PDB file of C-alpha atoms in Angstrom:
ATOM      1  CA  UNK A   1     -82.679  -1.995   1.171  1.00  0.00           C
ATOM      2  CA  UNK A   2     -81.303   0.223   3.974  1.00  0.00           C
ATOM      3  CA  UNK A   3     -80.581   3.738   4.922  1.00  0.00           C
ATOM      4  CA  UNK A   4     -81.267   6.707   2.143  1.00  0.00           C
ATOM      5  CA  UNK A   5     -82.027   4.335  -0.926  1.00  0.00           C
ATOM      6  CA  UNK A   6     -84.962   2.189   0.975  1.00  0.00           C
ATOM      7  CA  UNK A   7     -86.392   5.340   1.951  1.00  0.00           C
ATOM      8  CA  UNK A   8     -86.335   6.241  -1.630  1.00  0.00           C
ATOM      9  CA  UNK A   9     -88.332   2.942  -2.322  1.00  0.00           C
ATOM     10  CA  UNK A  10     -91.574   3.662  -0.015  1.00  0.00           C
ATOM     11  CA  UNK A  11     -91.885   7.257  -1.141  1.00  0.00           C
ATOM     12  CA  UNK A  12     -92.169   6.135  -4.464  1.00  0.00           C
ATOM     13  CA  UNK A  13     -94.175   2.608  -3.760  1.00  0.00           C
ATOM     14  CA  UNK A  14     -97.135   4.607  -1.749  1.00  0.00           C
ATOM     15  CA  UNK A  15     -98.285   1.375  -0.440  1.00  0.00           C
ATOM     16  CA  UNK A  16     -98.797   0.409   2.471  1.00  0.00           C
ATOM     17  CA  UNK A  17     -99.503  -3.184   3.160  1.00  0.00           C
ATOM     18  CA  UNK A  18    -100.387  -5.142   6.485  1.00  0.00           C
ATOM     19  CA  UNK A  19     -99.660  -8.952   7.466  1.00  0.00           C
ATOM     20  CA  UNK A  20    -101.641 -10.091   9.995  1.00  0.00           C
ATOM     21  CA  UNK A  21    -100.151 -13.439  11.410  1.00  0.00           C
ATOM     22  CA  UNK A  22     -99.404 -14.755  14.256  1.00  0.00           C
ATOM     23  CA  UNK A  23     -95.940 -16.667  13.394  1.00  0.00           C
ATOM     24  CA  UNK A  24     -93.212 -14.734  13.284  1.00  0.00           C
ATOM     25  CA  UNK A  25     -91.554 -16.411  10.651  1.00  0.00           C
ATOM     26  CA  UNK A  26     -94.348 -16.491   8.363  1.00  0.00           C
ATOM     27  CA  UNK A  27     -94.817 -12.750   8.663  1.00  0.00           C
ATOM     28  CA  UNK A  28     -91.007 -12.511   7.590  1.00  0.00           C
ATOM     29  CA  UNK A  29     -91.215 -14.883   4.696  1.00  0.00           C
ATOM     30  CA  UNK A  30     -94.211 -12.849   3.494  1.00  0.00           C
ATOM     31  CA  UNK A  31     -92.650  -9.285   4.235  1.00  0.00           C
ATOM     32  CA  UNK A  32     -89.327 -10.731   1.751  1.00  0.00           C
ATOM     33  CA  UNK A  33     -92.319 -11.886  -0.992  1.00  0.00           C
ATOM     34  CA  UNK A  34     -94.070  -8.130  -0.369  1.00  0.00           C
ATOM     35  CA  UNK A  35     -90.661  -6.113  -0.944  1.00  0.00           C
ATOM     36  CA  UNK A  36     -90.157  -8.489  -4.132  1.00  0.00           C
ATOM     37  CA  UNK A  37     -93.925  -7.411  -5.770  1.00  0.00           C
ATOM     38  CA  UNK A  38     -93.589  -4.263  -4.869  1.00  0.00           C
ATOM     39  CA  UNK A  39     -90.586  -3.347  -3.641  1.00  0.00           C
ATOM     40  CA  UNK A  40     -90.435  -0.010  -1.123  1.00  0.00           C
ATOM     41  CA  UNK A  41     -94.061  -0.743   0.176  1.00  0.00           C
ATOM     42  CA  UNK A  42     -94.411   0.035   3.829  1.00  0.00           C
ATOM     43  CA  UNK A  43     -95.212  -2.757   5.299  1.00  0.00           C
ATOM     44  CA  UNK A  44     -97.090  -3.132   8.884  1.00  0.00           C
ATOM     45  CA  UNK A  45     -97.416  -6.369  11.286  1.00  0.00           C
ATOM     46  CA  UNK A  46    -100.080  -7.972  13.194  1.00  0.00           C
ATOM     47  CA  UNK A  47    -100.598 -10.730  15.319  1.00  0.00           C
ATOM     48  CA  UNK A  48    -104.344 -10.650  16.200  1.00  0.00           C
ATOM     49  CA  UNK A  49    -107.996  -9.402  15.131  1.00  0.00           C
ATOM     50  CA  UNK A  50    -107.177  -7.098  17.457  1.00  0.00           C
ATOM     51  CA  UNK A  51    -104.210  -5.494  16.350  1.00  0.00           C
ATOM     52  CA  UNK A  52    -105.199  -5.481  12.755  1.00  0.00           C
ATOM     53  CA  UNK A  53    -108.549  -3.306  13.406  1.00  0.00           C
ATOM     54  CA  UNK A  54    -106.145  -0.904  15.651  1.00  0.00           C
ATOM     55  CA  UNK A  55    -104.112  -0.551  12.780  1.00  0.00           C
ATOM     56  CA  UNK A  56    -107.015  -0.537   9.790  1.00  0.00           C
ATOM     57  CA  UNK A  57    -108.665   2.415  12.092  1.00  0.00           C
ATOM     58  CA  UNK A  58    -105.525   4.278  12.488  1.00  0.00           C
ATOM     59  CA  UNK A  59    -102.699   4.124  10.254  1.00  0.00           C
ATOM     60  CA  UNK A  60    -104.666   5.782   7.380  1.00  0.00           C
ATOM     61  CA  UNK A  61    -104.781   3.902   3.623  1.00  0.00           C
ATOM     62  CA  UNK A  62    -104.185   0.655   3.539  1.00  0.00           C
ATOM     63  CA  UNK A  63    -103.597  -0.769   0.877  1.00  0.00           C
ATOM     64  CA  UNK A  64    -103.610  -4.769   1.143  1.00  0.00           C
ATOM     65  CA  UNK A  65    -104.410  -6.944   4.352  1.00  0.00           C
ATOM     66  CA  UNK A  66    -102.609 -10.691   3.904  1.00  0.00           C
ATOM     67  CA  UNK A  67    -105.029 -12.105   6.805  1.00  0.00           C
ATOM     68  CA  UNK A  68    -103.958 -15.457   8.683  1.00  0.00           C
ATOM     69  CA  UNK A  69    -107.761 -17.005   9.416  1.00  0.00           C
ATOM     70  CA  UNK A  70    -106.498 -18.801  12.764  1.00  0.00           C
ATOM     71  CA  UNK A  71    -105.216 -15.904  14.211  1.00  0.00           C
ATOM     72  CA  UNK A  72    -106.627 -14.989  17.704  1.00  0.00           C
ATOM     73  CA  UNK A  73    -109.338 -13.013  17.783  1.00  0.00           C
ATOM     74  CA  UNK A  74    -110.078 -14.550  14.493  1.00  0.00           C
ATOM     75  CA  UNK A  75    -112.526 -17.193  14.603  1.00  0.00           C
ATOM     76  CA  UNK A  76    -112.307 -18.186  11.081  1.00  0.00           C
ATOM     77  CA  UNK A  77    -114.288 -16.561   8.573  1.00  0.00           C
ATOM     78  CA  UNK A  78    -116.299 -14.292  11.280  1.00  0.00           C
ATOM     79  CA  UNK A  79    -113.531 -12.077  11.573  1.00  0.00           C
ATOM     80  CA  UNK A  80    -113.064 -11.696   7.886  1.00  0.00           C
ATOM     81  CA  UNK A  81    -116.809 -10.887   7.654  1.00  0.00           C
ATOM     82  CA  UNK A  82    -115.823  -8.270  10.406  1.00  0.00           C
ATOM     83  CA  UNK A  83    -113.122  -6.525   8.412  1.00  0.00           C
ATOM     84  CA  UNK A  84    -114.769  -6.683   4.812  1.00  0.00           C
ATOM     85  CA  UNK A  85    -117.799  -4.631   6.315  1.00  0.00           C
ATOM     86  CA  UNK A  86    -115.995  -2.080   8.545  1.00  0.00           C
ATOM     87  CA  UNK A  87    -113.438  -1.565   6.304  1.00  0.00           C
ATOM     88  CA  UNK A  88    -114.819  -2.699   2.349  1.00  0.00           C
ATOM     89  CA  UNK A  89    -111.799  -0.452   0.590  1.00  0.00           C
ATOM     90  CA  UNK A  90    -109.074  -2.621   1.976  1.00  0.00           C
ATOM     91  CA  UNK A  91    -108.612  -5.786  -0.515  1.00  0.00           C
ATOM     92  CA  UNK A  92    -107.758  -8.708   1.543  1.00  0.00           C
ATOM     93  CA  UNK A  93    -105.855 -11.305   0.704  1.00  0.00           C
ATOM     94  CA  UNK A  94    -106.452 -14.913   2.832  1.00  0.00           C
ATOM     95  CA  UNK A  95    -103.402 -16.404   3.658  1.00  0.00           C
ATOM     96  CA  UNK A  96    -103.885 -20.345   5.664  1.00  0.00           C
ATOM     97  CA  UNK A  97    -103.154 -23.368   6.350  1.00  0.00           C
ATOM     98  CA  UNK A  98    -107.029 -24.123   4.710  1.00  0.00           C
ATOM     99  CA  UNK A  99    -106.752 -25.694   1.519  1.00  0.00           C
ATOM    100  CA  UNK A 100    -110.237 -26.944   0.926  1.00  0.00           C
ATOM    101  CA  UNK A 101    -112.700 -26.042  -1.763  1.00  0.00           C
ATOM    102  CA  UNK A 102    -115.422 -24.748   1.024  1.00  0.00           C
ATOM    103  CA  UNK A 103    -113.056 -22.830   3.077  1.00  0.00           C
ATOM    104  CA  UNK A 104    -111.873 -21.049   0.322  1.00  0.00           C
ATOM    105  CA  UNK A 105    -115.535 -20.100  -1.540  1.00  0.00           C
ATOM    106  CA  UNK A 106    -116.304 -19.156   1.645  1.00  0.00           C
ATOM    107  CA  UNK A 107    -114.081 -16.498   1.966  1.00  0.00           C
ATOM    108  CA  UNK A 108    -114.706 -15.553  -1.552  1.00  0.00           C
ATOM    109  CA  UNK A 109    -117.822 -14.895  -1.021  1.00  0.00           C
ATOM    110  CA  UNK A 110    -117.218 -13.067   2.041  1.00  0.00           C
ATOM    111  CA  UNK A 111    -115.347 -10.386   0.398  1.00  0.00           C
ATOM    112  CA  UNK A 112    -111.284 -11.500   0.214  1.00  0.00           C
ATOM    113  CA  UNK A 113    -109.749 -11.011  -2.897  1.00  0.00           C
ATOM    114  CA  UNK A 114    -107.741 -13.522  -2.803  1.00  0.00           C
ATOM    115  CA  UNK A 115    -107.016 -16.525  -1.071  1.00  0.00           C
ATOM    116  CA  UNK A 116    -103.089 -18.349  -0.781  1.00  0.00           C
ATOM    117  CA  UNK A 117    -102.990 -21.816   1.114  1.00  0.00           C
ATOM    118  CA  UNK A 118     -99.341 -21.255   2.861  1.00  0.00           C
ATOM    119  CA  UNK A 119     -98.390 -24.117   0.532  1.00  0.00           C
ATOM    120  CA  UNK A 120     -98.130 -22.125  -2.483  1.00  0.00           C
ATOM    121  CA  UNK A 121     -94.985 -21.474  -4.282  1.00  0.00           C
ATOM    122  CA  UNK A 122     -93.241 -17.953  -3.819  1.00  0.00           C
ATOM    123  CA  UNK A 123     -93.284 -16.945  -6.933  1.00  0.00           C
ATOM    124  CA  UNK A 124     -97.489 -17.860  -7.142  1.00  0.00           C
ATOM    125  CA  UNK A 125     -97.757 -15.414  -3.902  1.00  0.00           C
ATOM    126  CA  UNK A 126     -95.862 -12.915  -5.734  1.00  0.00           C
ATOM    127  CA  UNK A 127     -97.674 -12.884  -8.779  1.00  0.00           C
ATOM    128  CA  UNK A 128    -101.252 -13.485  -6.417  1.00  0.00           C
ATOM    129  CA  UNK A 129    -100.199  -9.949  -4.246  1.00  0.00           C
ATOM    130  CA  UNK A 130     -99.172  -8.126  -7.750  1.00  0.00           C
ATOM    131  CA  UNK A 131    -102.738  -9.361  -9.368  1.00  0.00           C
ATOM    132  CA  UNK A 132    -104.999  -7.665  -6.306  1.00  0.00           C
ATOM    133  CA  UNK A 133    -102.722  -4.902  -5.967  1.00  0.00           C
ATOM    134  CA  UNK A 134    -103.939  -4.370  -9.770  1.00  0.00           C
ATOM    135  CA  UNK A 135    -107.570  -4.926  -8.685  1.00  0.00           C
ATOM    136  CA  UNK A 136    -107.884  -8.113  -9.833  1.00  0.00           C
ATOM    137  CA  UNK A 137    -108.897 -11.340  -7.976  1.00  0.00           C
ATOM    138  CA  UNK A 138    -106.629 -14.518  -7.049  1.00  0.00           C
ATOM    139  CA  UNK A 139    -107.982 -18.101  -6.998  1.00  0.00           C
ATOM    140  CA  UNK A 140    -106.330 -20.848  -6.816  1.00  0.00           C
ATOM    141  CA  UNK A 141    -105.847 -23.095  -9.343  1.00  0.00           C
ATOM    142  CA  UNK A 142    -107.504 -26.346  -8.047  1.00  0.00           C
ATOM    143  CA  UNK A 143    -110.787 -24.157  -7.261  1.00  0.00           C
ATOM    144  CA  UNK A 144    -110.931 -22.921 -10.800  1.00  0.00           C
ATOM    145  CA  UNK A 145    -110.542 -26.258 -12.580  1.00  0.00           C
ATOM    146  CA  UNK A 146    -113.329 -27.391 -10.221  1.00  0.00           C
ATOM    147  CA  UNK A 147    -115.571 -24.632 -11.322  1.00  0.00           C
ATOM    148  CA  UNK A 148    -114.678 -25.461 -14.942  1.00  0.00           C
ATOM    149  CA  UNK A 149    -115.504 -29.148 -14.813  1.00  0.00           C
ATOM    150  CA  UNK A 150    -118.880 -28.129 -12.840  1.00  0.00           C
ATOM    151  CA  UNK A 151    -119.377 -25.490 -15.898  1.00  0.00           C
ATOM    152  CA  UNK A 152    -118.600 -27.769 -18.374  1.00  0.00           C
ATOM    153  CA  UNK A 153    -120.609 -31.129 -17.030  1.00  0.00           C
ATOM    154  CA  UNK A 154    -123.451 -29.222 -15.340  1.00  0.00           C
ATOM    155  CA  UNK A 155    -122.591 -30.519 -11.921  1.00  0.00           C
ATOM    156  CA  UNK A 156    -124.257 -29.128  -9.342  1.00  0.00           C
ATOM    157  CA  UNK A 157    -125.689 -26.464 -11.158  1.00  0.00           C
ATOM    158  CA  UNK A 158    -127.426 -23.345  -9.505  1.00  0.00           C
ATOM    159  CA  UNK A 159    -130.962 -22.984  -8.937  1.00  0.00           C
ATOM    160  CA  UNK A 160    -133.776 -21.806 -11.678  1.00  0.00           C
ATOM    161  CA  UNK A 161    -131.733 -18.770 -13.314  1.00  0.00           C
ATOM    162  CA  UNK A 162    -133.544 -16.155 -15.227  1.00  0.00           C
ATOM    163  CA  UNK A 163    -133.270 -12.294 -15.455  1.00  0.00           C
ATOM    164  CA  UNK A 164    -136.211 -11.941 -12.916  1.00  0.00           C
ATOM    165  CA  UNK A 165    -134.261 -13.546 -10.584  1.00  0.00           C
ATOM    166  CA  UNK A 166    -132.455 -10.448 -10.416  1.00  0.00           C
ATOM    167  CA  UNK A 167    -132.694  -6.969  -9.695  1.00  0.00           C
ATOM    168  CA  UNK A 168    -131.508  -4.638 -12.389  1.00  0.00           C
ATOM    169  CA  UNK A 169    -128.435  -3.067 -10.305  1.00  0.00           C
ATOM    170  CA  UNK A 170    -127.564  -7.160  -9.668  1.00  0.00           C
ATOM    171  CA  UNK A 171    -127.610  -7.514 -13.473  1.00  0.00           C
ATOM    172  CA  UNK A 172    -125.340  -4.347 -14.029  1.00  0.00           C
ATOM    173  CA  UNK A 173    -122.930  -5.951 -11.562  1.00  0.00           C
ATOM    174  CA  UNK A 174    -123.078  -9.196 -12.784  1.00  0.00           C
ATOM    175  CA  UNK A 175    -122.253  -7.919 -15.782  1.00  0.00           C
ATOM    176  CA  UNK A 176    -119.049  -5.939 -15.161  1.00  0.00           C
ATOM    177  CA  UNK A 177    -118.082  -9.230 -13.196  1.00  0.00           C
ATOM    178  CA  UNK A 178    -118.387 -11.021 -16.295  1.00  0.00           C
ATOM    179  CA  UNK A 179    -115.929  -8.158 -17.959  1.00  0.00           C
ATOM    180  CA  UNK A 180    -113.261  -9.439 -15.164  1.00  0.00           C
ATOM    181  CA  UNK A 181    -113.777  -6.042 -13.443  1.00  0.00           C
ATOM    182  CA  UNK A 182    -112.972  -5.848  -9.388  1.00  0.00           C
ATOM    183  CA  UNK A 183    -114.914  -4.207  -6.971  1.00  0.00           C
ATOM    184  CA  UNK A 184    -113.563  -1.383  -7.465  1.00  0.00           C
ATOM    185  CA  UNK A 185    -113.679  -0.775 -10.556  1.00  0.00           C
ATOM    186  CA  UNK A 186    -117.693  -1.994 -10.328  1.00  0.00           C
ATOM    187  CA  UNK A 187    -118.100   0.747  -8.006  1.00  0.00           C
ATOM    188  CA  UNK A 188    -116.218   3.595 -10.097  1.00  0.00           C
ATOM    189  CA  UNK A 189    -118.307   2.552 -12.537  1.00  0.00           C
ATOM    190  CA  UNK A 190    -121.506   2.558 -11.585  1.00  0.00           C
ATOM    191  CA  UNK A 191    -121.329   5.317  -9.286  1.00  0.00           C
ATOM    192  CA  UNK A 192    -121.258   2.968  -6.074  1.00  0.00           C
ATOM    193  CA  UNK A 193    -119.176   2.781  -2.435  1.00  0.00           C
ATOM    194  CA  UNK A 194    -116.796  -0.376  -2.274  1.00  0.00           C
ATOM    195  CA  UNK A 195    -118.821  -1.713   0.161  1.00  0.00           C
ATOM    196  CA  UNK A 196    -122.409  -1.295  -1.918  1.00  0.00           C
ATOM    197  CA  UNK A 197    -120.817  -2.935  -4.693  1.00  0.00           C
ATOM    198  CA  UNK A 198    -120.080  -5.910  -2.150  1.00  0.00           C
ATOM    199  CA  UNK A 199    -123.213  -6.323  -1.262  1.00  0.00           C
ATOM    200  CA  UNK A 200    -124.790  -7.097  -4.155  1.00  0.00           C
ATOM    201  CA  UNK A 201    -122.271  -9.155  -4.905  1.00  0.00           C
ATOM    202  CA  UNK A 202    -122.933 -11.563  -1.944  1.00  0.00           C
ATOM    203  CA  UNK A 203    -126.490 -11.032  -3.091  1.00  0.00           C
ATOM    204  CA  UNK A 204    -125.808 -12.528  -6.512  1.00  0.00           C
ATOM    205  CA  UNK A 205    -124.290 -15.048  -4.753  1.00  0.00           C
ATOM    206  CA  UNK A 206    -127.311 -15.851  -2.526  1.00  0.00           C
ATOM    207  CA  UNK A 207    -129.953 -15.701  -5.123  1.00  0.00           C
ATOM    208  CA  UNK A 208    -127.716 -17.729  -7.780  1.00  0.00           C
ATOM    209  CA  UNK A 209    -126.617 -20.596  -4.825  1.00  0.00           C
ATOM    210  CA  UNK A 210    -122.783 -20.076  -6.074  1.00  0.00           C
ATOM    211  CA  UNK A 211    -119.922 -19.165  -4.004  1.00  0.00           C
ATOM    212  CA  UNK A 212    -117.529 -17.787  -6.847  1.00  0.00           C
ATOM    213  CA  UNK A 213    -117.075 -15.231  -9.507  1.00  0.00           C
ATOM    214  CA  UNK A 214    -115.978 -17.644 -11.766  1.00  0.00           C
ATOM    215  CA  UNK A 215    -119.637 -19.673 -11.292  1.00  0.00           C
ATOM    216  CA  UNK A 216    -121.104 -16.215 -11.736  1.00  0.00           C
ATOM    217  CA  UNK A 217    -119.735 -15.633 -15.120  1.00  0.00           C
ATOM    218  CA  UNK A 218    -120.406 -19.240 -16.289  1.00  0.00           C
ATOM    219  CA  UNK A 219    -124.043 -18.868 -15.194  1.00  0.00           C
ATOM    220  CA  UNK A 220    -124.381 -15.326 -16.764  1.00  0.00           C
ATOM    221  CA  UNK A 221    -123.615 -16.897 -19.916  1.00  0.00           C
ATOM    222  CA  UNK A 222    -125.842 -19.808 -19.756  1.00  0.00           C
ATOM    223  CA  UNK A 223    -128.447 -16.421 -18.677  1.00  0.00           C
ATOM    224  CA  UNK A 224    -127.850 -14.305 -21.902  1.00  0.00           C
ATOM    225  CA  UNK A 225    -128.429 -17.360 -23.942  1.00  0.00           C
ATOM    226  CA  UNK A 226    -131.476 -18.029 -22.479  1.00  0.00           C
ATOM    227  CA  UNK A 227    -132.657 -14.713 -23.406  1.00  0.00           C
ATOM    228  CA  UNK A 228    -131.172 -14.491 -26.642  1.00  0.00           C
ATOM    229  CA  UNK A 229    -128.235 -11.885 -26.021  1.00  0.00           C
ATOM    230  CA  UNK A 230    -125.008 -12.503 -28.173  1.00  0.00           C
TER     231      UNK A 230
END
């Protein structure tokens, strides 16, 4: 879109969404994906840690971060542990050439809400930006049908669970996880910052020894049948 008509488009988008890679191209094959979920959403480039806490601390709202993990500056997950605490409001969306099972929880658990190996199909990327946008969370599909066999065959299962295990605020959150809510959402309704909300989170996922939401919701269940809720 160009001239009057594009300008149009971001004043009625409002978003404003950052890609932080160091490649160019990819940054241009994202931007094209970006305009197609939400078309007329400013979008802002990157290519370091660096730049992308010069432009979370200055350009106001943000609304989405797709964040390259080998970026310099980076160093892997550390720098997404960096960003998720300064800056909890901003959903993050990992975008790498990491496809494996640990890389992925790992961010997860770290506070992304969403993680894309730069394998995935356009239209998956699409849908994945449109779903945080929303609040929700994306992960993919070969991490979920590993947490459903694990559910379903009791592989691996976490530690001793019971509601002592707990604190009651951790229970309340574990809950509205269970109710597919975002962090967000958690934290409008409980009365809680962003960032509050993500820390008890990642102390669910401490005490529970699970590195998902999906494993929280399966072991919630197995927890309300153990104490006899419906």
């Amino acid at each position: 879109m160009t001239g009057t008509a594009g300008e149009k488009a971001k004043e009625q988008s409002g978003l404003r969404i950052v890609i932080a890679d160091d490649h160019a191209l990819v940054r241009g094959g994202l931007a094209l994906l970006i305009d197609m979920a939400s078309p007329g959403a400013e979008v802002l480039h990157a290519n370091s840690l660096g730049q992308v806490t010069d432009i979370l601390s200055q350009k106001g709202a943000i609304n989405l971060l797709l964040l390259d993990l080998m970026m310099p500056g980076m160093e892997g997950e550390a720098g997404l542990k960096t960003i998720c605490s300064s800056w909890p409001d901003v959903p993050v969306i990992i975008v790498s050439v990491k496809e494996d099972i640990h890389s992925i929880r790992q961010c997860l658990a770290a506070g992304a809400m969403g993680y894309l190996p730069k394998t995935s199909r356009s239209n998956i990327i699409v849908s994945a930006i449109r779903l945080v946008l929303e609040g929700g969370i994306y992960i993919p599909p070969h991490v979920l049908q590993l947490d459903k066999s694990q559910s379903d065959h009791n592989l691996n299962p976490p530690g001793s669970v019971s509601e002592n295990a707990l604190t009651r605020r951790q229970l309340q959150v574990l809950e509205l996880i269970e109710s597919g809510k975002s962090n967000k959402a958690i934290a409008g309704e409980l009365g809680l910052s962003t960032g509050t909300v993500k820390m008890h989170v990642s102390g669910i996922f401490k005490k529970l020894n699970i590195a998902s939401r999906t494993e929280a919701v399966a072991v919630y269940s197995r927890l309300k049948k153990s104490i006899g809720q419906p």
